[in-house]
PDB file of C-alpha atoms in Angstrom:
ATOM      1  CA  UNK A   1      50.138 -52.184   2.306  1.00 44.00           C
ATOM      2  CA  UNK A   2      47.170 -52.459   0.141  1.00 48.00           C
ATOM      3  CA  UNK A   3      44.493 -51.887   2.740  1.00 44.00           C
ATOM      4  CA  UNK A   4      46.527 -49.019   4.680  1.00 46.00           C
ATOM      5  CA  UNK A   5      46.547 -47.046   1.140  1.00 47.00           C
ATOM      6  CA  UNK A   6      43.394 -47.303   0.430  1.00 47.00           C
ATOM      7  CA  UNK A   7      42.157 -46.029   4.318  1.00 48.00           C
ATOM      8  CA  UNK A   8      44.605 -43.411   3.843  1.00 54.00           C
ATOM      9  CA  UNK A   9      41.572 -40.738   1.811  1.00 53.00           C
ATOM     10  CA  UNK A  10      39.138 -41.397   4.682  1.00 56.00           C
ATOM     11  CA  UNK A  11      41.683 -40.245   7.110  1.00 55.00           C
ATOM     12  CA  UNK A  12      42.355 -37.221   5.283  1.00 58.00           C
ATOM     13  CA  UNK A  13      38.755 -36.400   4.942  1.00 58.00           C
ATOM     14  CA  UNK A  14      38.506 -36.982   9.219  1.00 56.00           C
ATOM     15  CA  UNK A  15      41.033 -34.349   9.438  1.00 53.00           C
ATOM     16  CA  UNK A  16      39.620 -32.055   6.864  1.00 54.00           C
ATOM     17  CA  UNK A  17      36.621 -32.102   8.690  1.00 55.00           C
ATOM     18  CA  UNK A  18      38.291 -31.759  11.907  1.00 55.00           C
ATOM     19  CA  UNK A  19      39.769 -28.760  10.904  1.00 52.00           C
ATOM     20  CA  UNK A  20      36.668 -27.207   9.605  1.00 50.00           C
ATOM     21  CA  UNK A  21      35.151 -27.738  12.905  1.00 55.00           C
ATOM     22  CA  UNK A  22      38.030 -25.627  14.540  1.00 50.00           C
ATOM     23  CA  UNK A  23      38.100 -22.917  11.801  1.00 50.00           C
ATOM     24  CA  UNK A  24      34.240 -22.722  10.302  1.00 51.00           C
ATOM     25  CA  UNK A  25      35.531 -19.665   8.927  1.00 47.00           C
ATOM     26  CA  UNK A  26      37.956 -20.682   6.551  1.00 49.00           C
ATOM     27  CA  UNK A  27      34.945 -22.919   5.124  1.00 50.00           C
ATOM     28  CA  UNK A  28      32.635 -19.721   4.641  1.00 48.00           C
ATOM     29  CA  UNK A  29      35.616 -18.130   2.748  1.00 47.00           C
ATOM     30  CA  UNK A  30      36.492 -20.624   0.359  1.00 46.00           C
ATOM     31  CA  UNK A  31      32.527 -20.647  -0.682  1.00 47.00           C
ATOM     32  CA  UNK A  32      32.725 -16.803  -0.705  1.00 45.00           C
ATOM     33  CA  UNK A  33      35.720 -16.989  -2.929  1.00 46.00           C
ATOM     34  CA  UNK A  34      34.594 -19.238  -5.396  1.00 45.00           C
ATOM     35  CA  UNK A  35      31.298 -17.970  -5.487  1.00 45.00           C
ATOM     36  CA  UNK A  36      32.833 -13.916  -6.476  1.00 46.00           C
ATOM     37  CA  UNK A  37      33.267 -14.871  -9.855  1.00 47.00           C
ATOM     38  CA  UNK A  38      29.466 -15.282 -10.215  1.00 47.00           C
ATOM     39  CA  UNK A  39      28.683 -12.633  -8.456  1.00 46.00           C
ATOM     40  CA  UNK A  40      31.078 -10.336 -10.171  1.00 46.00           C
ATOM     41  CA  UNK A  41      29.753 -11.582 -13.522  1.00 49.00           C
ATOM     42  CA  UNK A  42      26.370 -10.424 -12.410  1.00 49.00           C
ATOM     43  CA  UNK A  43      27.343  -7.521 -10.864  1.00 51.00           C
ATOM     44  CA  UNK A  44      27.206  -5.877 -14.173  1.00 50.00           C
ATOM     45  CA  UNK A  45      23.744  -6.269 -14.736  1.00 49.00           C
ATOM     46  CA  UNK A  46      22.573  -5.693 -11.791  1.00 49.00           C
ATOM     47  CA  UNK A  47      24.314  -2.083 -12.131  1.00 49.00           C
ATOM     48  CA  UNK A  48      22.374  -1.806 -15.862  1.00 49.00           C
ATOM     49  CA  UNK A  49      19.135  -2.564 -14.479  1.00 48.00           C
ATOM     50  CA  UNK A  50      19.595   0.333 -11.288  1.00 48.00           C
ATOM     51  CA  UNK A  51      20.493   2.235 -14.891  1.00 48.00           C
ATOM     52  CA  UNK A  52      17.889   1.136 -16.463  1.00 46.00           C
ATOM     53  CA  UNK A  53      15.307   2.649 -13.659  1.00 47.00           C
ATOM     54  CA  UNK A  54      16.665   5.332 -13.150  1.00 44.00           C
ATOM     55  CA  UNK A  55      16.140   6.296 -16.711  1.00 45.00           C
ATOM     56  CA  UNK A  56      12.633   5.237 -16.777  1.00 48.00           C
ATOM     57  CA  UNK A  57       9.834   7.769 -15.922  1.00 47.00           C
ATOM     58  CA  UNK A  58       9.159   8.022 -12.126  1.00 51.00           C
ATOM     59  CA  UNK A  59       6.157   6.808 -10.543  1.00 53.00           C
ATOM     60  CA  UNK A  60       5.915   9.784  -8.109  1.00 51.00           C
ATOM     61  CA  UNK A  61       3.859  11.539 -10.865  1.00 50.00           C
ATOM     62  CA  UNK A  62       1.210   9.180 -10.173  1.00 58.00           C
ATOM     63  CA  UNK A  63       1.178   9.345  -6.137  1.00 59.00           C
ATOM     64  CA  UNK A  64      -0.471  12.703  -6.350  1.00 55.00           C
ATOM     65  CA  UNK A  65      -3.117  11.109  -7.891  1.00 56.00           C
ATOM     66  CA  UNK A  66      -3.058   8.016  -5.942  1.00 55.00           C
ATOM     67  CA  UNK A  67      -3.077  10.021  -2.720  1.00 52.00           C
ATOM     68  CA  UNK A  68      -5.833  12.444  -4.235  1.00 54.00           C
ATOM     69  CA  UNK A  69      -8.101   9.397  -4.137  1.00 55.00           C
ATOM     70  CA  UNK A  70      -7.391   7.324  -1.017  1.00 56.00           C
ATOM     71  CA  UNK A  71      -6.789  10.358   1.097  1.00 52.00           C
ATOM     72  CA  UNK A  72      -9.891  12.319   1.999  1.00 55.00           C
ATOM     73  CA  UNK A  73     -10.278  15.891   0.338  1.00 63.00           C
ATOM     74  CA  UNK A  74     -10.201  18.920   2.445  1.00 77.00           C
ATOM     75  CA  UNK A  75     -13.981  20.005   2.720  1.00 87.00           C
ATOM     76  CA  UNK A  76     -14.498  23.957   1.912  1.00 93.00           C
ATOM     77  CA  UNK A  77     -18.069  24.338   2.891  1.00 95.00           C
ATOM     78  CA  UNK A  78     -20.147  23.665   5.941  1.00 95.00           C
ATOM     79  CA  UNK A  79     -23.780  22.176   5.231  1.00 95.00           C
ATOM     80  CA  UNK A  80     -26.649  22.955   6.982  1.00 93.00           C
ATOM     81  CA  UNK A  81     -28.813  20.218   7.335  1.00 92.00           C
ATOM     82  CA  UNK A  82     -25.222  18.154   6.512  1.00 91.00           C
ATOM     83  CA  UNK A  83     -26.336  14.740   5.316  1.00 90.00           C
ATOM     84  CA  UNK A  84     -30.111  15.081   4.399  1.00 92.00           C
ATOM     85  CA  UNK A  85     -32.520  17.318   2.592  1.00 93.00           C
ATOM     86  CA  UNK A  86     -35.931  17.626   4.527  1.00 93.00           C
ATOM     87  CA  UNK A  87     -39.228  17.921   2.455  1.00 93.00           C
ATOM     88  CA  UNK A  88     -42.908  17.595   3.385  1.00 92.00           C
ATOM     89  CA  UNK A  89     -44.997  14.971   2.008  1.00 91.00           C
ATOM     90  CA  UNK A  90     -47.144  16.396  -0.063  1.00 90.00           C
ATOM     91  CA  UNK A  91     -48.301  13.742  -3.142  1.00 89.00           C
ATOM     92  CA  UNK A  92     -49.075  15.422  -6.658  1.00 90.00           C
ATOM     93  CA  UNK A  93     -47.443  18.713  -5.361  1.00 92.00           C
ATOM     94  CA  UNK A  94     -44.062  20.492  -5.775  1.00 94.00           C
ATOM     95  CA  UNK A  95     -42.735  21.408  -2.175  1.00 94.00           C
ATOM     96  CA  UNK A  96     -39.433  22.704  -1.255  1.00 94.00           C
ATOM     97  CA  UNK A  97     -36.180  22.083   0.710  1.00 95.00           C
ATOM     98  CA  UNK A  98     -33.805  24.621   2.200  1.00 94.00           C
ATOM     99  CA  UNK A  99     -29.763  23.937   2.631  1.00 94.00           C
ATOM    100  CA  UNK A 100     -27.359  26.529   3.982  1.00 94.00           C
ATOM    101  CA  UNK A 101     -24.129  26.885   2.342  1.00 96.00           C
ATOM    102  CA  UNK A 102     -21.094  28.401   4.290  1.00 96.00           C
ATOM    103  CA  UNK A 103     -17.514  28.913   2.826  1.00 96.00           C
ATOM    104  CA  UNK A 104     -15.339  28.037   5.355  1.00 96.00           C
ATOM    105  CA  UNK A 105     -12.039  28.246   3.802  1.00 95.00           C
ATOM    106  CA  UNK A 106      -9.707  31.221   3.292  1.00 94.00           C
ATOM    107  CA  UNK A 107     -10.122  31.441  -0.512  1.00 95.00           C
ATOM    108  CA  UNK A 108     -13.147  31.548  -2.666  1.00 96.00           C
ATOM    109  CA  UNK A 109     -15.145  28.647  -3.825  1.00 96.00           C
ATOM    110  CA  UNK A 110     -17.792  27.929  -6.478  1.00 96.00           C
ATOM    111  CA  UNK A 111     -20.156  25.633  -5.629  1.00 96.00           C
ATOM    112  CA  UNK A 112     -22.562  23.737  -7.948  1.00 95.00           C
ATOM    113  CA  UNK A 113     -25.780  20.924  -7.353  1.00 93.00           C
ATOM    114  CA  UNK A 114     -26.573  17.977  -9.126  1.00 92.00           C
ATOM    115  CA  UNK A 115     -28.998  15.621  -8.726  1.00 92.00           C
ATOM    116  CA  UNK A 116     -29.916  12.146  -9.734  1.00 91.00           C
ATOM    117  CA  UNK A 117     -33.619  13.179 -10.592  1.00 89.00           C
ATOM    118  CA  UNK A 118     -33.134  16.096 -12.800  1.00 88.00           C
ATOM    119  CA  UNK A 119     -36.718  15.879 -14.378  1.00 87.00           C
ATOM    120  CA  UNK A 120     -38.627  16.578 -11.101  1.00 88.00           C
ATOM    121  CA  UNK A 121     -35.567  18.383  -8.851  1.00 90.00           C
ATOM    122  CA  UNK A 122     -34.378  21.914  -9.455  1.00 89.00           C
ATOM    123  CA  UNK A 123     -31.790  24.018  -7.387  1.00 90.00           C
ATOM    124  CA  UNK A 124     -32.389  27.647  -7.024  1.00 90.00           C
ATOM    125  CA  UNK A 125     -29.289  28.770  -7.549  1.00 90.00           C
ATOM    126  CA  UNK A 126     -27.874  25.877  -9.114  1.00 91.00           C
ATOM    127  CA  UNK A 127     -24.733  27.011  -8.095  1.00 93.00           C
ATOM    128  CA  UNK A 128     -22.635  30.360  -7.480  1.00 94.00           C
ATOM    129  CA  UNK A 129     -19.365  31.954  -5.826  1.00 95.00           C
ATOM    130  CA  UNK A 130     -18.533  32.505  -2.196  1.00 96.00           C
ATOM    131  CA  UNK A 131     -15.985  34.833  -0.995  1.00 95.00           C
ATOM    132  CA  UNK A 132     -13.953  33.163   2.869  1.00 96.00           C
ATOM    133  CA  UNK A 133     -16.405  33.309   5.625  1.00 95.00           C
ATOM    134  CA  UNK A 134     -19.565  34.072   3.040  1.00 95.00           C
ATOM    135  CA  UNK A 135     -22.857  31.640   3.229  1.00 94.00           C
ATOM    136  CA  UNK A 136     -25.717  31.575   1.003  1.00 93.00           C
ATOM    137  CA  UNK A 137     -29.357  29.553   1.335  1.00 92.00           C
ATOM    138  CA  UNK A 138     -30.129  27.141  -1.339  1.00 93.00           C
ATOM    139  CA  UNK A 139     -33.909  26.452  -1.991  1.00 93.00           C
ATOM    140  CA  UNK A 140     -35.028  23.041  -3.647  1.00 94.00           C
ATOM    141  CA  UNK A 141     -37.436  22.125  -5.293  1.00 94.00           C
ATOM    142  CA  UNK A 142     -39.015  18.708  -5.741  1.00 92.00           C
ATOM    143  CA  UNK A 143     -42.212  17.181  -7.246  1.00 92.00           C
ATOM    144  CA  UNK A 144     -43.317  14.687  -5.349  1.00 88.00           C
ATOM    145  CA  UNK A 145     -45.932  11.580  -7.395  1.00 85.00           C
ATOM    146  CA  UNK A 146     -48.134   9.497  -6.430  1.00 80.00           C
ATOM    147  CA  UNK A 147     -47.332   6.140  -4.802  1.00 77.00           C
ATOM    148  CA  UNK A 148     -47.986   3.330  -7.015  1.00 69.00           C
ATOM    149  CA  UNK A 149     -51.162   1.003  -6.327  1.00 58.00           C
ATOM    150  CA  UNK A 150     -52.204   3.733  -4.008  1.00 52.00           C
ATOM    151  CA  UNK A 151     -50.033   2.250  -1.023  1.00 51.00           C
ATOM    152  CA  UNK A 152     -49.262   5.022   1.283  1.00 52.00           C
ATOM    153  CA  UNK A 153     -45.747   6.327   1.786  1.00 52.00           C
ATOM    154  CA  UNK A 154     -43.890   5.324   4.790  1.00 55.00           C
ATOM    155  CA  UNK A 155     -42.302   8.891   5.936  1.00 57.00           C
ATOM    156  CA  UNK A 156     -39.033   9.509   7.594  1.00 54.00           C
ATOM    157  CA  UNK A 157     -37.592   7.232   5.453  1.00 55.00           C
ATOM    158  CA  UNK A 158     -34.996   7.666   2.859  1.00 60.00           C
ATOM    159  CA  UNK A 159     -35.788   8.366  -0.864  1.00 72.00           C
ATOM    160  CA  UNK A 160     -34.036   7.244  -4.240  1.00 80.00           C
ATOM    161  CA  UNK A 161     -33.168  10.933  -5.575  1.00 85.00           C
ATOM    162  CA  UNK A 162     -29.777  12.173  -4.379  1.00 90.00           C
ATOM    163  CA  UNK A 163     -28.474  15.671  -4.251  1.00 92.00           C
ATOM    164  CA  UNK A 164     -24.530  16.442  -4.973  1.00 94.00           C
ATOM    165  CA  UNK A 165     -22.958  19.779  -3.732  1.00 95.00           C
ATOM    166  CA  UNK A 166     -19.735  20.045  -5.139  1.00 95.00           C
ATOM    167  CA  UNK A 167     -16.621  22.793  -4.849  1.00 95.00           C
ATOM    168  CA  UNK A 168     -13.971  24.178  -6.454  1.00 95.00           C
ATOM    169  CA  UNK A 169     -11.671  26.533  -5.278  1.00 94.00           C
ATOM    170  CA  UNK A 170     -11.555  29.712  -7.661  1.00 95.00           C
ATOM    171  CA  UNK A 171      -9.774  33.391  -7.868  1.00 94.00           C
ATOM    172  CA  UNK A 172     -11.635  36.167  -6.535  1.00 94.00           C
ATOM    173  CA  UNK A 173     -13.524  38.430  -9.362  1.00 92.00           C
ATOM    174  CA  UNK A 174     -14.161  34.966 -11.179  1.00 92.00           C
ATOM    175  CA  UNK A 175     -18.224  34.489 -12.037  1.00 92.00           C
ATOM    176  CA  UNK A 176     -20.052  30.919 -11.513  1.00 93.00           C
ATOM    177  CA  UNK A 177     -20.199  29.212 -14.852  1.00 91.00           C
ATOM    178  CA  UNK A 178     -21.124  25.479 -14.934  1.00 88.00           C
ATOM    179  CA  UNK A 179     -18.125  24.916 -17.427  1.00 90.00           C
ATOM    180  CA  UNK A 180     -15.643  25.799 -14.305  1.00 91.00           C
ATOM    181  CA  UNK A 181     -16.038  22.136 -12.994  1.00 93.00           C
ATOM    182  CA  UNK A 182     -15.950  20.486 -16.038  1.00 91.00           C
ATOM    183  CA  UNK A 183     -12.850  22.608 -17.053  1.00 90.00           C
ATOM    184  CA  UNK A 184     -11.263  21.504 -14.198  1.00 91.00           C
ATOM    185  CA  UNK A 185     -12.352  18.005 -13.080  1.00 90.00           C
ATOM    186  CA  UNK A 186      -9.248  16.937 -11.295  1.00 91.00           C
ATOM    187  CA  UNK A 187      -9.512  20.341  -8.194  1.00 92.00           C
ATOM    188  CA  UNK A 188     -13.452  19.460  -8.059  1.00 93.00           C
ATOM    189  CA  UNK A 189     -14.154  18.351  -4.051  1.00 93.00           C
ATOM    190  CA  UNK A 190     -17.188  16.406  -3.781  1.00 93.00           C
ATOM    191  CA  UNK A 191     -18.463  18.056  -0.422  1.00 93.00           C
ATOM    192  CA  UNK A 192     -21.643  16.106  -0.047  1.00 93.00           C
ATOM    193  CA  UNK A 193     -23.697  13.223  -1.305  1.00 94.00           C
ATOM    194  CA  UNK A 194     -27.705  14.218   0.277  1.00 93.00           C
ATOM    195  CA  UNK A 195     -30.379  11.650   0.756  1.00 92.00           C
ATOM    196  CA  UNK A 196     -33.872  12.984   0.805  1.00 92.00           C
ATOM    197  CA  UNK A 197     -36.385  12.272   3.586  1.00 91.00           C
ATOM    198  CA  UNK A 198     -39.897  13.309   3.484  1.00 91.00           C
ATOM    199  CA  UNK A 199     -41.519  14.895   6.415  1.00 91.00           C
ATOM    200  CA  UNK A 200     -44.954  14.192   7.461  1.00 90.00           C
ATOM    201  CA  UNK A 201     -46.466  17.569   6.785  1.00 88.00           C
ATOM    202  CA  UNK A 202     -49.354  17.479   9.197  1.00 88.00           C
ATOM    203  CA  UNK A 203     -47.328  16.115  12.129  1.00 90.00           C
ATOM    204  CA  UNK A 204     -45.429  18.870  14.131  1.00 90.00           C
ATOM    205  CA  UNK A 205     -41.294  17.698  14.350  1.00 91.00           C
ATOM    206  CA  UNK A 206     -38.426  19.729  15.089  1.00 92.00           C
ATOM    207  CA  UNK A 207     -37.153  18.429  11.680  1.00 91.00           C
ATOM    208  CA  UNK A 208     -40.100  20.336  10.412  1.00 92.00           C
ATOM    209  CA  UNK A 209     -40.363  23.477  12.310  1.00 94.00           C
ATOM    210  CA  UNK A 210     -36.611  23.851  10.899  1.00 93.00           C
ATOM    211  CA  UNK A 211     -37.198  23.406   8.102  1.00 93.00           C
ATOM    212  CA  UNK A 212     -39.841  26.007   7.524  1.00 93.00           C
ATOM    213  CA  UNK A 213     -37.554  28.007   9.727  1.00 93.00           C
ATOM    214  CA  UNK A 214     -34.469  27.913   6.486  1.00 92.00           C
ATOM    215  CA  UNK A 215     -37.295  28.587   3.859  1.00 92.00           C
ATOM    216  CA  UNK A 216     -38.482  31.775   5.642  1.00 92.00           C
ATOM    217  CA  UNK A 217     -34.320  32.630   5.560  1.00 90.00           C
ATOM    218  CA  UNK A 218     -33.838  31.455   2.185  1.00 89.00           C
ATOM    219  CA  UNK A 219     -37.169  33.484   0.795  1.00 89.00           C
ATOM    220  CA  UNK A 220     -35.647  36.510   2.422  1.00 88.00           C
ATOM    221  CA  UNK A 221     -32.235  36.167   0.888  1.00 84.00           C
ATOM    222  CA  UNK A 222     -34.221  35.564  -2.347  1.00 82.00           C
ATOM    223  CA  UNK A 223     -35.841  39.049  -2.171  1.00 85.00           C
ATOM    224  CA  UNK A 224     -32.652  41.095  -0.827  1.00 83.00           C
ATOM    225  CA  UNK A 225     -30.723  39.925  -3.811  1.00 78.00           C
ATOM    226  CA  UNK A 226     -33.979  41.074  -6.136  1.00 79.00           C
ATOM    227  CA  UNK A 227     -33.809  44.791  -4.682  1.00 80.00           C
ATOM    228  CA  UNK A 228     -31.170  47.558  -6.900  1.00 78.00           C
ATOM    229  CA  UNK A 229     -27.746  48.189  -6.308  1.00 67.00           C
ATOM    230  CA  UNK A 230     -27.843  51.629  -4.705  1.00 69.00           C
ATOM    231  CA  UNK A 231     -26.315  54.862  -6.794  1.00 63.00           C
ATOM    232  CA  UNK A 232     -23.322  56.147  -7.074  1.00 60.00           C
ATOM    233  CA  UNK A 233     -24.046  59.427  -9.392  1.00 57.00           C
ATOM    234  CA  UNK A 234     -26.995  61.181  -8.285  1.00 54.00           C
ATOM    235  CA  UNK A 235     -27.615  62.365  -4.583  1.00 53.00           C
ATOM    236  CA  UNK A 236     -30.884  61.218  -3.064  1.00 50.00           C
ATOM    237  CA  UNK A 237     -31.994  63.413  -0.532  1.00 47.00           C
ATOM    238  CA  UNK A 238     -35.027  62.613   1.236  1.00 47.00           C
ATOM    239  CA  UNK A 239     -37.921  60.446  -0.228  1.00 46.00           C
ATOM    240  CA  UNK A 240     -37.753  60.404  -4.354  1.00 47.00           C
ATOM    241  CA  UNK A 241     -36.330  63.736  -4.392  1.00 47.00           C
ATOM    242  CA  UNK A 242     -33.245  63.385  -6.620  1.00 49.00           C
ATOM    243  CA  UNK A 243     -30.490  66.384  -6.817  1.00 49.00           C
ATOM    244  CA  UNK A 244     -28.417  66.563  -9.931  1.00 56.00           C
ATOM    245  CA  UNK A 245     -25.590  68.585  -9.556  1.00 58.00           C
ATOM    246  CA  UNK A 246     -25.027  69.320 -13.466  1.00 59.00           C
ATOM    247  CA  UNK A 247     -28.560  70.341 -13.605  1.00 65.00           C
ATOM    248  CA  UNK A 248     -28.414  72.319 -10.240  1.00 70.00           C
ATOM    249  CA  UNK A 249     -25.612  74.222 -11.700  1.00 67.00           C
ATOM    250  CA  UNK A 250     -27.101  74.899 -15.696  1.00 68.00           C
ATOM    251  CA  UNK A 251     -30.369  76.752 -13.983  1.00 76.00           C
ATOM    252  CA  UNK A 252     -28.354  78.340 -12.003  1.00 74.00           C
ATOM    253  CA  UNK A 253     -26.328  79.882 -14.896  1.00 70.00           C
ATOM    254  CA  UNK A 254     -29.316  80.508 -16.588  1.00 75.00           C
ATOM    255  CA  UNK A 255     -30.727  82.192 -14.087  1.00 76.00           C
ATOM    256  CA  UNK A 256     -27.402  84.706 -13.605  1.00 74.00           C
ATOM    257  CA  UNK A 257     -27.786  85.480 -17.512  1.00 72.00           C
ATOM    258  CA  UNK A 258     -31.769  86.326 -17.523  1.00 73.00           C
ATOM    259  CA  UNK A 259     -30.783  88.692 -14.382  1.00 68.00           C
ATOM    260  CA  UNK A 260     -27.790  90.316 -16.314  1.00 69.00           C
ATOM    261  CA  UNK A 261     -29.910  91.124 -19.472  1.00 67.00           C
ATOM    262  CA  UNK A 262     -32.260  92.349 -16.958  1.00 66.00           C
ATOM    263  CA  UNK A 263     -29.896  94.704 -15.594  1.00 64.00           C
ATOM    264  CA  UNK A 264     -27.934  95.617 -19.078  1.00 66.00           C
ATOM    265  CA  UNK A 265     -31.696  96.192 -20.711  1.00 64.00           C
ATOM    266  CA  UNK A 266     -32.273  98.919 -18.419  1.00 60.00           C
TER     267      UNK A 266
END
């Protein structure tokens, strides 16, 4: 009697899991059940902690930003040449570059130049307004030395001075004033970062004919913006012969009186 007692448990343990193989389910509950507690107890915290971030600040203020700096910013001007400034090799001489400027956006822009070699590169102008659909041409100027130990430059290839043409889009009326960009740093586009490459002056190049090409356009602009606004108040009528009307009309009231004391005299 013993022995059958004692092989009694394993039997019940066979039919335990014989009935666990016919209803797996019942299994999966009993784990579930005694596992709610726990979860319940938990539960509670979990719920302070969705609390808890909801009350915290939200990190969307920051995607602008983020997305500001991985996306790439909408361009306002169209370059002309677009990656490179052009200038003849000339050592021991200042020569000059020419860039066209075009505002192709549907609101105005100020634009402004910087360069990393600001002791023998200057911008003329260093920077200005453009209303939608307005372009400008942007002379350069650059002093170019001597190469050391008297080796000679190789041309056509690139130089350590960059150029930076940045925008920044503005309210009509408003006047270019290098303070704008520093005023507002974060709406600043970088449009272009421009190598320089110097052109062998003496060899003809389609680089170089173009280039002469945009300083002949840029020297005109130059000299269009130099000549007067034209009058609004006085009349011109023909060459240098000016009609005031005020004045037209006093001599001609002084001439009426001198007649009528004529007449009343005699």
């Amino acid at each position: 009697m013993a022995i059958t007692d004692r092989q009694n448990p394993s039997a019940e343990t066979k039919k335990k899991k014989s009935l666990f193989r016919l209803f797996p389910f019942w299994q999966s509950r009993t784990t579930i059940s005694s596992s709610s507690p726990s979860s319940t107890q938990n539960q509670p915290g979990r719920n302070r902690n969705r609390n808890t971030d909801v009350s915290k600040p939200s990190s969307a203020l920051s995607i602008s930003s983020v997305a500001r700096s991985i996306l790439p910013a909408r361009r306002r001007l169209r370059l002309d040449p677009s990656s490179y400034l052009y200038f003849p090799y000339e050592p021991g001489k200042q020569v000059r570059s020419a860039i066209k400027l075009k505002n192709t956006s549907k609101s105005h822009t100020a634009f402004k130049f910087q360069t990393t070699a600001p002791k023998s590169c200057y911008m003329r102008p260093p920077g200005g307004v453009l209303a939608p659909g307005e372009s400008v041409f942007a002379t350069v100027f650059k002093f170019v030395e001597h190469p050391e130990n008297n080796e000679k430059q190789q041309l056509n290839q690139k130089s350590k001075a960059k150029f930076k043409i940045m925008s920044l889009k503005v309210k009509p009326g408003v006047e270019f004033v290098p303070e704008l960009f520093d005023e507002q740093k974060d709406q600043v586009t970088v449009e272009r970062v421009l190598r320089v490459i110097f052109l062998d002056a003496e060899r003809p190049s389609a680089a170089l004919e173009k280039l002469k090409r945009q300083l002949d356009e840029a020297e005109a602009a130059v000299e269009e913006r130099k000549k007067p606004l034209p009058e609004t108040g006085p009349r011109v009528v023909g060459e240098g012969l000016v009609i005031d009307e005020w004045k037209e009309r006093r001599e001609k009231y002084l001439a009426r009186q001198q007649v009528e004391a004529i007449d009343s005299s005699s």
